[in-house]
mmCIF file of C-alpha atoms in Angstrom:
data_model
loop_
_atom_site.group_PDB
_atom_site.id
_atom_site.type_symbol
_atom_site.label_atom_id
_atom_site.label_comp_id
_atom_site.label_asym_id
_atom_site.label_seq_id
_atom_site.Cartn_x
_atom_site.Cartn_y
_atom_site.Cartn_z
ATOM 1 C CA PRO A 565 -119.095 45.584 -5.289
ATOM 2 C CA THR A 566 -122.615 46.559 -4.475
ATOM 3 C CA ILE A 567 -122.665 50.298 -2.773
ATOM 4 C CA TYR A 568 -123.798 49.911 0.952
ATOM 5 C CA VAL A 569 -124.294 53.407 2.594
ATOM 6 C CA CYS A 570 -124.635 53.616 6.450
ATOM 7 C CA PRO A 571 -127.813 55.866 7.014
ATOM 8 C CA ASP A 572 -126.484 59.467 8.437
ATOM 9 C CA SER A 573 -129.039 58.374 11.650
ATOM 10 C CA LEU A 574 -126.787 55.296 12.729
ATOM 11 C CA LEU A 575 -123.453 57.092 12.246
ATOM 12 C CA ASP A 576 -123.127 57.632 16.215
ATOM 13 C CA HIS A 577 -122.751 53.448 16.323
ATOM 14 C CA SER A 578 -119.590 52.292 16.304
ATOM 15 C CA GLU A 579 -120.340 49.220 14.035
ATOM 16 C CA VAL A 580 -123.352 48.635 11.888
ATOM 17 C CA ILE A 581 -123.969 45.302 10.006
ATOM 18 C CA LEU A 582 -125.588 46.795 6.618
ATOM 19 C CA PHE A 583 -126.575 43.668 4.884
ATOM 20 C CA SER A 584 -126.229 39.865 6.357
ATOM 21 C CA LYS A 585 -127.577 36.723 4.677
ATOM 22 C CA ARG A 586 -127.043 33.102 6.101
ATOM 23 C CA ARG A 587 -128.587 29.983 3.819
ATOM 24 C CA HIS A 588 -128.755 26.529 5.322
ATOM 25 C CA THR A 589 -129.337 24.284 2.038
ATOM 26 C CA TYR A 590 -130.036 20.327 2.752
ATOM 27 C CA ASP A 591 -128.467 19.080 -0.467
ATOM 28 C CA PRO A 592 -130.977 17.718 -2.753
ATOM 29 C CA GLN A 593 -128.086 16.177 -4.619
ATOM 30 C CA ASP A 594 -127.773 13.694 -1.516
ATOM 31 C CA PHE A 595 -131.246 13.332 -0.322
ATOM 32 C CA GLY A 596 -130.706 15.964 2.129
ATOM 33 C CA ASN A 597 -127.852 14.153 4.074
ATOM 34 C CA SER A 598 -125.100 17.023 4.133
ATOM 35 C CA MET A 599 -125.688 20.432 4.374
ATOM 36 C CA GLU A 600 -124.102 23.459 2.549
ATOM 37 C CA LYS A 601 -124.123 27.004 4.820
ATOM 38 C CA VAL A 602 -123.530 30.458 3.205
ATOM 39 C CA GLU A 603 -122.870 33.186 5.501
ATOM 40 C CA HIS A 604 -122.592 36.699 3.695
ATOM 41 C CA TYR A 605 -122.045 39.943 5.658
ATOM 42 C CA VAL A 606 -121.281 43.377 4.933
ATOM 43 C CA SER A 607 -119.993 45.734 8.049
ATOM 44 C CA PHE A 608 -119.723 49.547 8.249
ATOM 45 C CA LEU A 609 -116.661 50.345 10.763
ATOM 46 C CA ASN A 610 -116.988 53.569 12.322
ATOM 47 C CA SER A 611 -114.652 53.706 15.439
ATOM 48 C CA ASP A 612 -111.368 52.457 16.779
ATOM 49 C CA GLU A 613 -113.179 49.847 18.693
ATOM 50 C CA ALA A 614 -114.502 48.255 15.640
ATOM 51 C CA ILE A 615 -111.561 48.456 13.682
ATOM 52 C CA GLU A 616 -109.791 46.403 16.390
ATOM 53 C CA ALA A 617 -112.492 43.829 16.377
ATOM 54 C CA ASN A 618 -112.255 43.226 12.723
ATOM 55 C CA ASN A 619 -108.403 43.058 12.420
ATOM 56 C CA ARG A 620 -108.980 39.267 12.266
ATOM 57 C CA ILE A 621 -111.828 37.877 10.578
ATOM 58 C CA TYR A 622 -112.674 34.595 12.002
ATOM 59 C CA LEU A 623 -114.245 32.073 9.400
ATOM 60 C CA PRO A 624 -116.827 29.127 10.813
ATOM 61 C CA ILE A 625 -114.572 26.210 9.655
ATOM 62 C CA SER A 626 -114.181 23.363 12.392
ATOM 63 C CA PRO A 627 -113.718 19.483 12.359
ATOM 64 C CA SER A 628 -117.296 19.191 11.385
ATOM 65 C CA ASN A 629 -117.312 20.923 8.459
ATOM 66 C CA SER A 630 -115.412 21.586 4.997
ATOM 67 C CA LEU A 631 -114.784 24.762 3.208
ATOM 68 C CA VAL A 632 -116.170 25.145 -0.146
ATOM 69 C CA SER A 633 -115.318 28.595 -0.982
ATOM 70 C CA THR A 634 -114.655 31.948 0.771
ATOM 71 C CA LYS A 635 -113.809 35.550 -0.093
ATOM 72 C CA ALA A 636 -113.328 38.819 1.707
ATOM 73 C CA ARG A 637 -113.125 42.121 0.729
ATOM 74 C CA VAL A 638 -112.636 45.951 2.176
ATOM 75 C CA ILE A 639 -114.138 49.216 0.939
ATOM 76 C CA LYS A 640 -111.813 51.961 2.112
ATOM 77 C CA PRO A 641 -113.611 55.444 2.149
ATOM 78 C CA ASN A 642 -111.722 56.649 -0.893
ATOM 79 C CA SER A 643 -113.156 53.507 -2.708
ATOM 80 C CA GLU A 644 -110.171 51.657 -2.477
ATOM 81 C CA ILE A 645 -110.822 47.832 -2.448
ATOM 82 C CA MET A 646 -108.739 45.419 -0.726
ATOM 83 C CA GLU A 647 -109.358 41.686 -1.739
ATOM 84 C CA LEU A 648 -108.644 38.725 0.244
ATOM 85 C CA LYS A 649 -109.266 34.981 -1.044
ATOM 86 C CA GLU A 650 -108.659 31.555 0.200
ATOM 87 C CA GLU A 651 -104.699 31.683 -0.463
ATOM 88 C CA ASP A 652 -104.765 34.357 2.152
ATOM 89 C CA ILE A 653 -106.396 32.685 5.184
ATOM 90 C CA ASN A 654 -103.870 32.211 8.369
ATOM 91 C CA THR A 655 -104.262 29.068 10.912
ATOM 92 C CA HIS A 656 -103.711 29.385 14.621
ATOM 93 C CA THR A 657 -103.167 25.687 16.616
ATOM 94 C CA ASP A 658 -103.314 26.165 20.246
ATOM 95 C CA GLU A 659 -101.730 23.858 22.705
ATOM 96 C CA ILE A 660 -104.556 20.757 22.471
ATOM 97 C CA GLY A 661 -104.621 21.031 18.616
ATOM 98 C CA ASN A 662 -107.850 23.317 17.579
ATOM 99 C CA VAL A 663 -107.063 25.034 14.469
ATOM 100 C CA THR A 664 -108.471 28.374 14.189
ATOM 101 C CA TYR A 665 -109.013 29.739 10.454
ATOM 102 C CA TYR A 666 -109.026 33.866 9.918
ATOM 103 C CA TYR A 667 -108.336 36.456 7.782
ATOM 104 C CA ALA A 668 -105.675 39.220 8.991
ATOM 105 C CA ILE A 669 -106.799 42.298 7.572
ATOM 106 C CA LYS A 670 -104.655 45.466 7.707
ATOM 107 C CA GLY A 671 -105.007 49.250 6.887
ATOM 108 C CA LEU A 672 -108.344 49.380 8.097
ATOM 109 C CA GLU A 673 -109.703 53.055 8.808
ATOM 110 C CA ARG A 674 -112.840 54.429 9.937
ATOM 111 C CA GLY A 675 -115.464 54.605 7.279
ATOM 112 C CA SER A 676 -114.700 51.337 5.625
ATOM 113 C CA ILE A 677 -116.645 48.702 4.953
ATOM 114 C CA VAL A 678 -115.750 44.859 5.327
ATOM 115 C CA GLU A 679 -117.771 41.977 3.215
ATOM 116 C CA VAL A 680 -116.977 38.411 3.719
ATOM 117 C CA LEU A 681 -118.448 35.169 2.144
ATOM 118 C CA THR A 682 -118.323 31.930 3.312
ATOM 119 C CA ILE A 683 -119.737 28.453 2.234
ATOM 120 C CA THR A 684 -119.133 25.390 4.102
ATOM 121 C CA GLN A 685 -120.164 21.790 3.775
ATOM 122 C CA SER A 686 -121.034 19.196 6.703
ATOM 123 C CA ALA A 687 -122.947 16.139 7.285
ATOM 124 C CA ALA A 688 -126.825 17.297 7.906
ATOM 125 C CA VAL A 689 -128.237 17.761 11.351
ATOM 126 C CA PHE A 690 -131.740 16.986 11.986
ATOM 127 C CA THR A 691 -131.662 17.016 15.627
ATOM 128 C CA GLY A 692 -131.838 20.891 16.012
ATOM 129 C CA VAL A 693 -130.006 23.661 14.386
ATOM 130 C CA HIS A 694 -129.559 26.924 16.774
ATOM 131 C CA VAL A 695 -129.694 29.897 14.706
ATOM 132 C CA PRO A 696 -129.187 33.491 16.432
ATOM 133 C CA ILE A 697 -129.976 36.635 14.579
ATOM 134 C CA GLN A 698 -129.662 39.279 16.894
ATOM 135 C CA SER A 699 -125.956 40.154 18.599
ATOM 136 C CA ASP A 700 -124.099 42.857 20.413
ATOM 137 C CA ILE A 701 -123.924 44.970 16.817
ATOM 138 C CA LEU A 702 -127.289 46.646 15.064
ATOM 139 C CA GLN A 703 -128.156 44.800 12.170
ATOM 140 C CA LEU A 704 -129.971 45.992 8.846
ATOM 141 C CA ASN A 705 -131.543 43.890 5.990
ATOM 142 C CA CYS A 706 -130.638 40.654 7.719
ATOM 143 C CA HIS A 707 -131.974 37.484 5.937
ATOM 144 C CA PHE A 708 -132.007 34.050 7.010
ATOM 145 C CA GLU A 709 -133.456 30.936 5.050
ATOM 146 C CA VAL A 710 -133.884 27.123 4.987
ATOM 147 C CA ILE A 711 -133.844 24.720 2.016
ATOM 148 C CA ALA A 712 -134.398 21.133 2.238
ATOM 149 C CA PRO A 713 -135.904 18.771 -0.330
ATOM 150 C CA SER A 714 -139.718 18.483 0.029
ATOM 151 C CA HIS A 715 -139.617 15.008 1.850
ATOM 152 C CA LEU A 716 -138.153 16.513 4.855
ATOM 153 C CA ASP A 717 -140.645 18.548 6.752
ATOM 154 C CA LEU A 718 -139.017 20.574 9.184
ATOM 155 C CA ASN A 719 -140.637 21.780 12.669
ATOM 156 C CA LEU A 720 -138.787 25.719 13.527
ATOM 157 C CA LEU A 721 -139.673 27.587 16.983
ATOM 158 C CA ASP A 722 -139.700 30.928 17.408
ATOM 159 C CA LEU A 723 -137.819 32.617 20.215
ATOM 160 C CA ASN A 724 -137.398 35.971 21.410
ATOM 161 C CA GLY A 725 -139.298 37.591 18.719
ATOM 162 C CA PHE A 726 -137.806 35.611 16.073
ATOM 163 C CA GLY A 727 -141.594 35.407 14.456
ATOM 164 C CA GLU A 728 -142.719 32.627 12.122
ATOM 165 C CA MET A 729 -140.835 31.875 8.652
ATOM 166 C CA ASN A 730 -142.210 32.003 5.646
ATOM 167 C CA LEU A 731 -142.691 28.592 3.626
ATOM 168 C CA ASP A 732 -142.602 28.674 -0.310
ATOM 169 C CA THR A 733 -143.094 25.003 -1.749
ATOM 170 C CA THR A 734 -143.148 26.583 -5.275
ATOM 171 C CA SER A 735 -139.890 28.881 -6.632
ATOM 172 C CA LEU A 736 -138.116 25.779 -6.374
ATOM 173 C CA GLU A 737 -138.760 22.173 -7.952
ATOM 174 C CA ASP A 738 -139.133 19.527 -5.285
ATOM 175 C CA LEU A 739 -137.688 21.704 -2.459
ATOM 176 C CA ASN A 740 -139.146 23.527 0.585
ATOM 177 C CA VAL A 741 -137.662 27.299 1.328
ATOM 178 C CA TRP A 742 -138.425 28.844 4.560
ATOM 179 C CA SER A 743 -137.363 32.204 4.829
ATOM 180 C CA LYS A 744 -137.464 35.265 7.001
ATOM 181 C CA THR A 745 -136.331 39.212 6.588
ATOM 182 C CA PHE A 746 -135.401 41.552 9.061
ATOM 183 C CA ASP A 747 -135.497 44.957 7.925
ATOM 184 C CA PHE A 748 -133.786 46.149 11.472
ATOM 185 C CA VAL A 749 -132.401 44.054 14.362
ATOM 186 C CA PRO A 750 -131.177 46.035 17.363
ATOM 187 C CA ALA A 751 -128.252 45.646 19.000
ATOM 188 C CA LEU A 752 -128.262 43.114 22.628
ATOM 189 C CA GLU A 753 -125.615 44.459 24.728
ATOM 190 C CA GLN A 754 -123.813 41.992 27.312
ATOM 191 C CA GLU A 755 -124.032 42.563 30.910
ATOM 192 C CA SER A 756 -121.598 40.793 33.338
ATOM 193 C CA SER A 757 -124.034 39.652 35.558
ATOM 194 C CA SER A 758 -126.828 38.433 33.000
ATOM 195 C CA PHE A 759 -127.341 35.573 30.780
ATOM 196 C CA TYR A 760 -126.826 36.898 27.146
ATOM 197 C CA PHE A 761 -127.444 33.844 24.440
ATOM 198 C CA PRO A 762 -130.471 32.737 25.829
ATOM 199 C CA TYR A 763 -132.408 36.242 25.302
ATOM 200 C CA LEU A 764 -130.977 36.875 21.423
ATOM 201 C CA ILE A 765 -133.738 37.245 18.830
ATOM 202 C CA GLN A 766 -133.080 33.522 17.398
ATOM 203 C CA THR A 767 -134.899 30.075 16.078
ATOM 204 C CA ILE A 768 -134.138 26.507 16.559
ATOM 205 C CA TYR A 769 -135.422 24.136 13.805
ATOM 206 C CA LYS A 770 -135.159 20.272 13.165
ATOM 207 C CA LEU A 771 -136.204 17.316 11.461
ATOM 208 C CA ASN A 772 -140.048 16.480 11.948
ATOM 209 C CA TYR A 773 -141.306 13.912 9.137
ATOM 210 C CA PRO A 774 -138.736 12.230 6.889
ATOM 211 C CA GLY A 775 -141.308 11.256 4.131
ATOM 212 C CA ILE A 776 -140.322 7.614 4.568
ATOM 213 C CA SER A 777 -141.503 6.877 8.012
ATOM 214 C CA GLY A 778 -145.265 6.787 9.305
ATOM 215 C CA SER A 779 -144.810 9.216 12.293
ATOM 216 C CA GLY A 780 -143.993 12.685 12.972
ATOM 217 C CA ASN A 781 -141.760 14.286 15.214
ATOM 218 C CA VAL A 782 -139.270 11.761 14.498
ATOM 219 C CA THR A 783 -136.573 13.842 16.643
ATOM 220 C CA GLY A 784 -138.484 14.441 19.468
ATOM 221 C CA TYR A 785 -137.599 13.848 22.985
ATOM 222 C CA ASN A 786 -139.270 10.634 23.303
ATOM 223 C CA GLY A 787 -137.670 9.167 20.407
ATOM 224 C CA LEU A 788 -134.153 10.757 21.374
ATOM 225 C CA SER A 789 -134.701 9.180 24.650
ATOM 226 C CA GLU A 790 -135.679 5.905 23.714
ATOM 227 C CA ASN A 791 -132.549 5.883 21.538
ATOM 228 C CA MET A 792 -130.252 6.987 24.498
ATOM 229 C CA LEU A 793 -131.720 4.557 26.911
ATOM 230 C CA THR A 794 -131.001 1.476 24.505
ATOM 231 C CA TYR A 795 -127.481 2.739 24.046
ATOM 232 C CA TYR A 796 -126.703 3.533 27.683
ATOM 233 C CA MET A 797 -128.484 0.576 28.940
ATOM 234 C CA GLN A 798 -125.844 -1.953 27.463
ATOM 235 C CA TRP A 799 -124.416 -2.783 30.706
ATOM 236 C CA SER A 800 -121.491 -5.170 31.498
ATOM 237 C CA LYS A 801 -122.181 -8.088 34.245
ATOM 238 C CA LYS A 802 -119.724 -6.009 36.423
ATOM 239 C CA GLU A 803 -121.925 -2.806 36.184
ATOM 240 C CA ARG A 804 -125.160 -4.727 36.420
ATOM 241 C CA LYS A 805 -123.683 -6.188 39.902
ATOM 242 C CA VAL A 806 -122.651 -2.451 41.472
ATOM 243 C CA PHE A 807 -126.068 -1.304 40.226
ATOM 244 C CA LYS A 808 -127.868 -3.618 42.196
ATOM 245 C CA LYS A 809 -125.854 -2.964 45.358
ATOM 246 C CA TRP A 810 -127.047 0.134 44.981
ATOM 247 C CA LEU A 811 -130.689 -0.285 44.673
ATOM 248 C CA LYS A 812 -130.260 -2.626 47.991
ATOM 249 C CA THR A 813 -128.790 0.243 49.852
ATOM 250 C CA LEU A 814 -131.820 2.561 48.834
ATOM 251 C CA ALA A 815 -134.272 -0.175 49.936
ATOM 252 C CA ILE A 816 -136.915 1.059 47.388
ATOM 253 C CA PRO A 817 -140.555 -0.905 48.057
ATOM 254 C CA GLU A 818 -141.386 -2.968 45.157
ATOM 255 C CA ASP A 819 -144.982 -1.630 45.221
ATOM 256 C CA MET A 820 -143.986 1.967 45.072
ATOM 257 C CA ALA A 821 -145.184 4.370 41.968
ATOM 258 C CA ASP A 822 -142.492 4.347 39.237
ATOM 259 C CA LEU A 823 -142.377 8.184 39.402
ATOM 260 C CA LYS A 824 -141.452 7.788 43.155
ATOM 261 C CA LYS A 825 -138.547 5.413 42.080
ATOM 262 C CA ILE A 826 -137.150 7.660 39.856
ATOM 263 C CA GLN A 827 -137.121 10.454 42.204
ATOM 264 C CA ILE A 828 -135.303 8.501 45.299
ATOM 265 C CA LEU A 829 -132.838 7.242 42.681
ATOM 266 C CA GLU A 830 -132.396 10.277 41.284
ATOM 267 C CA GLN A 831 -131.726 12.243 44.588
ATOM 268 C CA TRP A 832 -129.372 9.544 45.562
ATOM 269 C CA LEU A 833 -127.474 10.170 42.225
ATOM 270 C CA LYS A 834 -127.201 13.863 43.230
ATOM 271 C CA THR A 835 -126.112 13.735 46.801
ATOM 272 C CA ASN A 836 -123.366 10.784 46.217
ATOM 273 C CA PHE A 837 -121.716 11.846 42.545
ATOM 274 C CA ALA A 838 -120.118 15.351 41.227
ATOM 275 C CA ILE A 839 -122.193 16.867 38.320
ATOM 276 C CA PHE A 840 -120.582 19.096 35.908
ATOM 277 C CA ASN A 841 -120.931 20.193 32.175
ATOM 278 C CA ALA A 842 -118.153 18.266 30.101
ATOM 279 C CA ASP A 843 -118.883 20.708 27.138
ATOM 280 C CA GLU A 844 -119.358 24.449 28.088
ATOM 281 C CA GLY A 845 -119.677 25.434 24.396
ATOM 282 C CA GLY A 846 -122.930 23.218 23.638
ATOM 283 C CA MET A 847 -126.111 24.170 22.775
#
């Protein structure tokens, strides 16, 4: 294995990620309709808390993707190497059928290094991929890149100091490579009374131009809202009847401005119907 050493100046930290790389690739063999994600990191454990947190290494496997390959290993302070492969993966199924995949690692000690590599495949996402770079663990040598066929133009959003990504159109034939390297990413500690995720260094990228239509920003709010409106406005006769009754109770004048009509209707809906998040784990 590559030899990674934690700098003396960081030995007071409970855990340090010495190297991390994430690569998202829109598969050119599938015209960009599928996506491969590579996650590779090396972590130095320097406390009992870090050992406890790394006794289980959870893998990014879900019903929406498939596992291509995964490996993990532990390098102990005496240079002993313990390797784990796919056959060492454990699973846990909760009461509603959700399956969690993880490595169970034994024999960790202070000064151990944990290295994990996972490759997954899924359907391509064009409407927005959220990539947080920062976490509550300090990171060194942090790399992120997106590779896409040249006919796919992506928009990338810089959040909380992520900065602009470098675009390379020459190193890989017919492919665009957006990349970003951080030599140092500070840890952001969580606070019980404060939002956490919105303040992380992160980026969001989405499809801007597919190369086959005449317009850009194809996944912008305007286009998505029109598609959603078309989908949800397929009402039955019974639903139309109920809605017309609602409108009569509101007594909105025909000549009122559209914006004012929408505001009145929105206020009425929020007053008469309970609104809650169906998915607390969403973006």
